[in-house]
Amino acid sequence: MTHPIIPTLILKPKREKSLVGRHPWIFSGAVNRAPGDIQAGDTVDVLAAGGRWLARAAYSPRSQIRARVWTFDRSEAIDAGFFDRQLQRALCLRKSILDPSETNAFRLVSAESDGLPGLIVDRYDRWLVCQFLTTGAEKWKATIVEALARRMPDCKGIFERSDVDVRKKEGLKPVTGKLWGDDPPDHIEIVENGCHYRIDVRKGHKTGFYLDQRDNRAWVAAHAAGAEMLNCFAYTGGFAVAALAAGAAWVVNVDASAGALDLAREHVSINDLNDRWVEYETGDAFSLLRQYADAGRHFDLIVLDPPKFVKSKGDLMRASRGYKDINRLAFMLLKPKGTLFTFSCSGLMGRDLFQKIVADAALDAGRRAVILRWLSQAPDHPTALSFPEGSYLKGLICRVD
Ligand code: SAH
């Protein structure tokens, strides 16, 4: 059997440490010699300065992350069989951690943490929605789609939502549209812990829904009975529906997007929840929280789930002020013995820093509070131990005196 010659990428001396630890990224600064005549997304063998074979990776000439590892096993070829095996592993994990009677929507592939850098696949009922974020994933798109369709014969269609900014860093244009099978309907209805949601996979955020908050919606529900709740950064009302179904007495949903709140209204209605108990406020959460504080409004339960404030390391200071501001206002708005669910989905903000910001916010608001529980992303968004960057969502349940 003849093996194709794989171009080699050679690292600078002493730059192999992270790869030996199985971290999948090779930064441009670590590269001594890149192969000359290859296309973006092609497979390269990564060698240490001394010539030792380290990994097989996808080459990204335009990105600061110059290559992303497919495999650390020299005998493994990067071909249709490789993608099929990785998808099978990812599917196996989901089958073992999710109960199909609880939900029919989950993340099937979570990029690096599933050994498939640049690939996100979410399943909503009978449809799959994919994001191809890197040149490596882009190159293998047809192979991946074919493997997905074969592995999940009960799926009706596969849709692409690669309209994300990170593709620019790879020199890739945004793309959306049908990849295989039938066109998805305008809204795909999913069930999660007994609640129904309608997912707009064409225009919704990410691939349509915040699946990573599934377990945290259940935690909110567990604290919701009889509560007057403020659901800040509500999007399509996931936390609100979970809370109302669990007996919340009143919910105020705040979001900047009128379209997202329209869908939240629909979610309240399709779940047969009483809409007289629900308010919707379209606007800026920072100013609305301030208005509520000025007006002396108070809540038993507040959820703060802002968008990613930290886009780059340089943003951290400014973003920290933003997190502190909303958390300080939320602490001011809590009734005695009230509960705050506060989140950050910024991967660049560490858990320690987030906890410190929330502590400072409570101090400034003059509230004594304890942490009842640390929260994170649902387990269908796993984190490879060798890839701590995969752990991006963090949250705290805090109880004030
Ligand atoms: N909690 C939601 C997800 C929130 S995503 C869920 O579980 O489904 C963040 C949301 O914040 C988005 O819906 C976005 O429209 C909204 N948003 C962004 N900036 C905002 C601002 N300044 N004020 C209010 N909402 C904002």
Coordinates of C-alpha atoms and ligand atoms in Angstrom, one line a residue:
M1 CA 0.0 0.0 0.0
T2 CA 1.4 3.4 -0.9
H3 CA 0.9 6.3 1.4
P4 CA 0.4 9.8 0.1
I5 CA 3.2 12.2 1.0
I6 CA 1.9 14.5 3.6
P7 CA 3.5 18.0 3.7
T8 CA 5.3 18.8 6.9
L9 CA 5.1 21.8 9.2
I10 CA 8.2 22.2 11.4
L11 CA 8.0 23.9 14.8
K12 CA 10.6 26.2 16.3
P13 CA 12.9 24.6 18.9
K14 CA 11.2 24.0 22.3
R15 CA 7.7 24.8 21.0
E16 CA 6.3 21.3 21.0
K17 CA 5.3 21.2 24.7
S18 CA 1.6 22.0 24.3
L19 CA 1.3 19.4 21.5
V20 CA 2.9 16.8 23.7
G21 CA 0.2 17.6 26.2
R22 CA -2.3 17.0 23.4
H23 CA -3.5 20.6 23.1
P24 CA -4.8 20.9 19.5
W25 CA -3.6 24.4 18.5
I26 CA -0.4 25.4 16.7
F27 CA 0.1 29.2 16.8
S28 CA 1.8 31.0 13.9
G29 CA 4.6 32.1 16.3
A30 CA 5.6 28.5 17.0
V31 CA 6.1 27.6 13.3
N32 CA 9.6 27.5 12.0
R33 CA 8.8 26.2 8.5
A34 CA 5.4 25.9 6.9
P35 CA 4.9 23.8 3.8
G36 CA 5.1 25.9 0.6
D37 CA 2.7 24.6 -1.9
I38 CA -0.5 23.6 -0.1
Q39 CA -4.1 24.8 0.0
A40 CA -5.9 26.1 3.1
G41 CA -7.3 23.2 5.0
D42 CA -4.9 20.6 3.7
T43 CA -3.5 18.0 6.1
V44 CA 0.0 18.5 7.4
D45 CA 2.3 16.4 9.6
V46 CA 3.6 18.5 12.5
L47 CA 7.2 17.9 13.5
A48 CA 9.3 19.1 16.4
A49 CA 12.4 21.1 15.5
G50 CA 14.5 17.9 15.9
G51 CA 12.2 16.0 13.5
R52 CA 10.1 14.1 16.0
W53 CA 6.5 13.4 14.6
L54 CA 3.9 15.1 16.8
A55 CA 0.5 15.3 15.2
R56 CA -1.5 15.4 11.9
A57 CA -3.3 18.7 11.5
A58 CA -5.4 21.0 9.3
Y59 CA -3.4 23.9 7.9
S60 CA -4.8 27.5 8.1
P61 CA -2.5 29.9 6.4
R62 CA -4.5 33.0 7.3
S63 CA -5.2 32.4 10.9
Q64 CA -3.1 33.0 14.0
I65 CA -3.9 29.5 14.9
R66 CA -1.9 28.1 12.0
A67 CA -2.9 24.5 12.3
R68 CA -5.4 22.5 14.3
V69 CA -4.8 18.9 15.2
W70 CA -7.0 16.1 13.8
T71 CA -5.0 13.2 15.3
F72 CA -2.0 12.5 17.6
D73 CA -1.8 8.9 16.2
R74 CA 0.7 8.6 13.3
S75 CA -1.0 5.5 11.9
E76 CA -4.3 7.3 11.5
A77 CA -5.1 8.7 8.0
I78 CA -7.3 11.8 7.7
D79 CA -9.9 10.5 5.3
A80 CA -13.6 9.7 5.2
G81 CA -13.1 6.8 7.7
F82 CA -11.5 9.2 10.2
F83 CA -14.5 11.6 10.2
D84 CA -16.9 8.7 10.4
R85 CA -15.1 7.3 13.5
Q86 CA -15.0 10.7 15.2
L87 CA -18.7 11.3 14.6
Q88 CA -19.5 7.8 15.9
R89 CA -17.5 8.6 19.1
A90 CA -19.3 11.9 19.5
L91 CA -22.7 10.2 19.0
C92 CA -21.9 7.4 21.4
L93 CA -21.0 10.0 24.1
R94 CA -24.3 11.8 23.6
K95 CA -26.3 8.6 23.7
S96 CA -24.7 7.7 27.0
I97 CA -25.3 11.1 28.8
L98 CA -28.7 12.2 27.4
D99 CA -32.1 10.7 28.0
P100 CA -34.2 10.9 24.8
S101 CA -37.3 11.1 26.9
E102 CA -36.0 14.4 28.3
T103 CA -35.0 16.2 25.1
N104 CA -34.7 15.8 21.4
A105 CA -32.2 18.6 21.0
F106 CA -28.6 18.4 21.8
R107 CA -25.1 19.3 20.6
L108 CA -23.7 16.3 18.7
V109 CA -20.3 17.7 17.9
S110 CA -18.5 20.3 20.0
A111 CA -15.4 21.0 17.9
E112 CA -12.0 20.5 19.5
S113 CA -13.5 18.8 22.5
D114 CA -14.8 16.1 20.2
G115 CA -11.6 15.8 18.3
L116 CA -13.1 17.8 15.3
P117 CA -11.7 21.3 15.4
G118 CA -13.9 23.8 13.7
L119 CA -17.0 21.7 13.5
I120 CA -20.2 22.3 15.5
V121 CA -23.2 20.1 14.9
D122 CA -26.5 20.6 16.8
R123 CA -29.5 18.3 16.5
Y124 CA -33.0 19.8 16.7
D125 CA -35.6 17.0 16.5
R126 CA -35.1 15.5 13.0
W127 CA -32.7 18.2 11.7
L128 CA -29.0 18.8 12.1
V129 CA -27.5 22.3 12.0
C130 CA -23.8 22.6 11.3
Q131 CA -21.2 25.3 11.6
F132 CA -17.9 24.9 9.7
L133 CA -15.6 27.4 11.4
T134 CA -12.2 26.7 10.0
T135 CA -10.5 25.9 6.7
G136 CA -9.9 22.3 7.9
A137 CA -13.6 21.7 8.6
E138 CA -14.6 23.5 5.4
K139 CA -12.4 21.3 3.3
W140 CA -14.0 18.1 4.6
K141 CA -17.6 19.5 4.5
A142 CA -19.0 17.1 1.9
T143 CA -17.4 14.1 3.7
I144 CA -18.7 15.2 7.1
V145 CA -22.2 15.8 5.7
E146 CA -22.3 12.4 4.1
A147 CA -21.1 10.7 7.3
L148 CA -23.8 12.6 9.3
A149 CA -26.5 11.6 6.9
R150 CA -25.4 7.9 7.0
R151 CA -25.0 7.8 10.8
M152 CA -28.4 9.4 11.5
P153 CA -30.8 7.9 9.0
D154 CA -33.8 9.2 10.9
C155 CA -32.7 12.8 10.1
K156 CA -34.7 14.7 7.5
G157 CA -32.2 17.3 6.6
I158 CA -28.9 19.0 7.3
F159 CA -28.6 22.8 7.4
E160 CA -25.6 25.0 7.5
R161 CA -25.2 28.1 9.7
S162 CA -21.6 29.1 9.0
D163 CA -22.5 32.8 9.2
V164 CA -20.1 33.5 12.1
D165 CA -17.4 36.2 12.5
V166 CA -14.6 33.7 13.3
R167 CA -14.6 32.4 9.7
K168 CA -13.2 35.8 8.7
K169 CA -10.0 35.0 10.6
E170 CA -9.7 32.0 8.4
G171 CA -10.3 33.9 5.2
L172 CA -13.7 32.2 4.8
K173 CA -17.0 33.9 3.8
P174 CA -20.2 33.4 5.7
V175 CA -22.4 30.7 4.3
T176 CA -25.9 29.4 5.2
G177 CA -28.2 27.0 3.5
K178 CA -29.4 23.5 3.0
L179 CA -26.6 20.9 2.8
W180 CA -28.6 17.7 2.5
G181 CA -32.2 16.3 2.6
D182 CA -35.2 18.5 3.1
D183 CA -35.3 22.2 3.9
P184 CA -36.1 22.7 7.6
P185 CA -39.4 24.3 8.4
D186 CA -39.5 28.0 9.6
H187 CA -39.6 26.7 13.2
I188 CA -38.5 23.3 14.4
E189 CA -40.3 22.3 17.6
I190 CA -38.2 20.7 20.3
V191 CA -39.0 19.4 23.7
E192 CA -36.8 19.9 26.7
N193 CA -37.7 18.7 30.2
G194 CA -41.4 18.8 29.3
C195 CA -41.2 22.4 27.8
H196 CA -41.7 23.0 24.1
Y197 CA -39.6 25.5 22.1
R198 CA -39.7 26.6 18.5
I199 CA -36.3 26.9 16.9
D200 CA -35.5 29.2 14.0
V201 CA -32.5 27.6 12.6
R202 CA -32.1 30.1 9.8
K203 CA -32.0 33.3 11.8
G204 CA -31.8 32.3 15.5
H205 CA -28.6 33.0 17.5
K206 CA -25.8 30.4 17.1
T207 CA -27.6 27.4 15.5
G208 CA -31.0 28.6 16.9
F209 CA -31.0 27.9 20.6
Y210 CA -28.8 28.0 23.7
L211 CA -28.6 24.3 24.2
D212 CA -25.7 24.8 26.6
Q213 CA -28.1 26.2 29.2
R214 CA -30.3 23.1 29.3
D215 CA -29.3 21.9 32.8
N216 CA -29.3 25.5 34.1
R217 CA -32.9 26.0 32.9
A218 CA -33.7 23.0 35.2
W219 CA -31.8 24.6 38.1
V220 CA -33.8 27.8 37.6
A221 CA -37.0 25.8 37.5
A222 CA -36.0 24.2 40.8
H223 CA -35.8 27.7 42.4
A224 CA -38.9 29.1 40.6
A225 CA -42.0 28.0 42.6
G226 CA -44.0 31.1 43.5
A227 CA -41.1 33.5 42.5
E228 CA -41.4 36.9 40.9
M229 CA -38.6 36.6 38.4
L230 CA -36.5 38.9 36.2
N231 CA -35.1 37.2 33.2
C232 CA -32.5 39.5 31.8
F233 CA -31.0 38.8 28.4
A234 CA -34.0 36.6 27.8
Y235 CA -33.6 35.8 24.1
T236 CA -36.5 33.5 23.3
G237 CA -37.5 33.0 26.9
G238 CA -35.9 29.7 27.7
F239 CA -35.4 30.4 31.4
A240 CA -38.8 32.1 31.6
V241 CA -40.7 29.1 30.2
A242 CA -38.8 26.7 32.5
A243 CA -39.6 28.9 35.5
L244 CA -43.3 29.4 34.6
A245 CA -43.8 25.7 34.1
A246 CA -42.3 25.1 37.5
G247 CA -44.8 27.6 39.1
A248 CA -43.1 31.0 38.9
A249 CA -45.7 33.7 39.8
W250 CA -44.5 36.5 37.5
V251 CA -41.7 36.9 34.9
V252 CA -40.3 40.0 33.4
N253 CA -38.3 39.2 30.2
V254 CA -35.7 41.8 29.1
D255 CA -33.9 41.6 25.8
A256 CA -32.6 44.0 23.1
S257 CA -34.1 42.0 20.3
A258 CA -37.9 42.4 19.7
G259 CA -37.8 39.4 17.4
A260 CA -36.4 37.1 20.1
L261 CA -39.1 38.4 22.6
D262 CA -41.8 37.7 20.0
L263 CA -40.7 34.1 20.0
A264 CA -40.6 34.1 23.8
R265 CA -44.3 35.1 23.7
E266 CA -45.0 32.2 21.4
H267 CA -43.2 29.9 23.8
V268 CA -45.3 31.0 26.7
S269 CA -48.4 30.4 24.6
I270 CA -47.5 26.9 23.2
N271 CA -46.7 25.7 26.7
D272 CA -50.1 26.8 27.9
L273 CA -48.6 29.2 30.4
N274 CA -50.6 32.1 31.6
D275 CA -49.4 35.2 29.6
R276 CA -51.0 37.6 32.1
W277 CA -48.0 36.7 34.4
V278 CA -45.4 37.7 31.8
E279 CA -44.0 41.0 30.8
Y280 CA -41.7 41.7 27.9
E281 CA -39.4 44.7 27.8
T282 CA -37.4 45.4 24.6
G283 CA -34.4 47.5 25.4
D284 CA -30.9 47.8 26.9
A285 CA -30.6 45.7 30.0
F286 CA -28.2 48.1 31.6
S287 CA -30.6 51.0 31.5
L288 CA -33.7 48.9 32.3
L289 CA -32.0 47.4 35.4
R290 CA -31.1 51.0 36.5
Q291 CA -34.7 52.1 35.9
Y292 CA -36.1 49.2 37.9
A293 CA -33.6 50.0 40.7
D294 CA -34.7 53.7 40.7
A295 CA -38.4 52.6 40.7
G296 CA -37.7 50.4 43.7
R297 CA -38.8 47.2 42.0
H298 CA -37.7 43.9 43.6
F299 CA -37.6 40.3 42.5
D300 CA -37.2 36.9 44.2
L301 CA -35.3 35.4 41.4
I302 CA -33.0 37.1 38.8
V303 CA -31.3 35.5 35.8
L304 CA -28.5 37.4 34.1
D305 CA -27.3 35.6 31.0
P306 CA -25.5 38.3 28.9
P307 CA -23.9 37.8 25.5
K308 CA -20.2 37.3 25.3
F309 CA -18.7 40.6 26.6
V310 CA -15.0 39.5 26.1
K311 CA -14.2 39.1 22.5
S312 CA -10.4 39.4 22.9
K313 CA -7.9 39.6 25.8
G314 CA -7.8 43.4 25.3
D315 CA -11.5 43.5 26.1
L316 CA -11.2 42.0 29.6
M317 CA -11.0 45.2 31.6
R318 CA -14.0 46.8 29.8
A319 CA -16.0 43.6 29.9
S320 CA -15.3 43.1 33.6
R321 CA -16.8 46.5 34.3
G322 CA -19.9 45.5 32.3
Y323 CA -20.3 42.2 34.2
K324 CA -19.8 44.1 37.5
D325 CA -22.4 46.7 36.6
I326 CA -25.2 44.3 35.8
N327 CA -24.4 42.1 38.7
R328 CA -24.4 45.1 41.1
L329 CA -27.8 46.2 39.8
A330 CA -29.2 42.7 40.0
F331 CA -28.1 42.4 43.7
M332 CA -29.8 45.7 44.4
L333 CA -33.0 44.4 42.8
L334 CA -33.2 41.2 44.8
K335 CA -35.7 40.8 47.6
P336 CA -34.4 39.5 51.0
K337 CA -33.6 35.8 50.6
G338 CA -33.7 36.3 46.8
T339 CA -31.7 34.2 44.4
L340 CA -29.4 35.3 41.5
F341 CA -28.4 33.1 38.6
T342 CA -25.5 34.9 37.0
F343 CA -23.6 33.7 33.9
S344 CA -20.6 34.5 31.7
C345 CA -20.2 32.8 28.4
S346 CA -16.9 34.5 27.7
G347 CA -14.2 31.8 27.5
L348 CA -11.5 34.4 28.1
M349 CA -13.0 35.2 31.5
G350 CA -11.8 32.6 34.1
R351 CA -13.9 31.3 36.9
D352 CA -11.9 33.0 39.6
L353 CA -12.1 36.4 38.0
F354 CA -15.9 35.9 37.4
Q355 CA -16.4 35.0 41.1
K356 CA -14.4 38.0 42.1
I357 CA -16.4 40.4 39.9
V358 CA -19.7 39.0 41.4
A359 CA -18.3 39.3 44.9
D360 CA -17.3 43.0 44.2
A361 CA -20.8 43.6 42.8
A362 CA -22.5 42.3 45.9
L363 CA -20.2 44.4 48.1
D364 CA -21.0 47.6 46.1
A365 CA -24.7 46.8 46.3
G366 CA -24.3 46.4 50.1
R367 CA -25.7 42.8 50.0
R368 CA -24.3 39.8 51.8
A369 CA -24.5 36.7 49.6
V370 CA -23.4 33.1 49.5
I371 CA -22.7 30.8 46.5
L372 CA -25.1 27.9 46.5
R373 CA -23.7 26.3 43.4
W374 CA -21.3 26.7 40.5
L375 CA -22.9 26.1 37.1
S376 CA -21.4 25.3 33.7
Q377 CA -22.4 24.2 30.2
A378 CA -24.5 21.0 29.7
P379 CA -22.5 17.8 29.2
D380 CA -23.3 17.6 25.5
H381 CA -20.9 20.5 25.4
P382 CA -18.0 18.6 26.9
T383 CA -14.4 19.9 27.5
A384 CA -11.5 17.8 26.5
L385 CA -9.1 17.8 29.4
S386 CA -6.3 18.8 27.1
F387 CA -8.4 21.7 25.8
P388 CA -9.5 23.9 28.8
E389 CA -10.6 26.6 26.3
G390 CA -13.6 24.4 25.6
S391 CA -15.0 25.3 29.0
Y392 CA -16.5 28.7 28.3
L393 CA -19.9 28.9 30.2
K394 CA -19.8 29.6 33.9
G395 CA -22.5 30.5 36.3
L396 CA -23.2 31.0 40.0
I397 CA -26.3 30.6 42.0
C398 CA -26.1 33.2 44.7
R399 CA -28.5 33.7 47.7
V400 CA -28.7 37.0 49.5
D401 CA -29.6 37.6 53.1
Ligands
SAH1 N1 -30.7 33.5 28.2 C1 -30.9 33.2 26.8 C2 -29.7 33.4 26.0 C3 -29.2 34.8 26.1 S1 -28.1 35.2 24.8 C4 -31.4 31.7 26.7 O1 -31.2 31.0 27.7 O2 -31.9 31.3 25.7 C5 -27.9 36.9 25.0 C6 -29.1 37.8 24.7 O3 -28.8 39.1 25.1 C7 -29.5 37.9 23.2 O4 -30.8 37.5 23.1 C8 -29.3 39.4 22.9 O5 -30.4 39.8 22.0 C9 -29.4 40.0 24.2 N2 -28.7 41.3 24.4 C10 -27.5 41.6 23.9 N3 -27.1 42.9 24.4 C11 -28.1 43.3 25.1 C12 -28.4 44.5 25.9 N4 -27.5 45.4 26.0 N5 -29.6 44.6 26.6 C13 -30.5 43.6 26.5 N6 -30.3 42.5 25.8 C14 -29.2 42.3 25.1

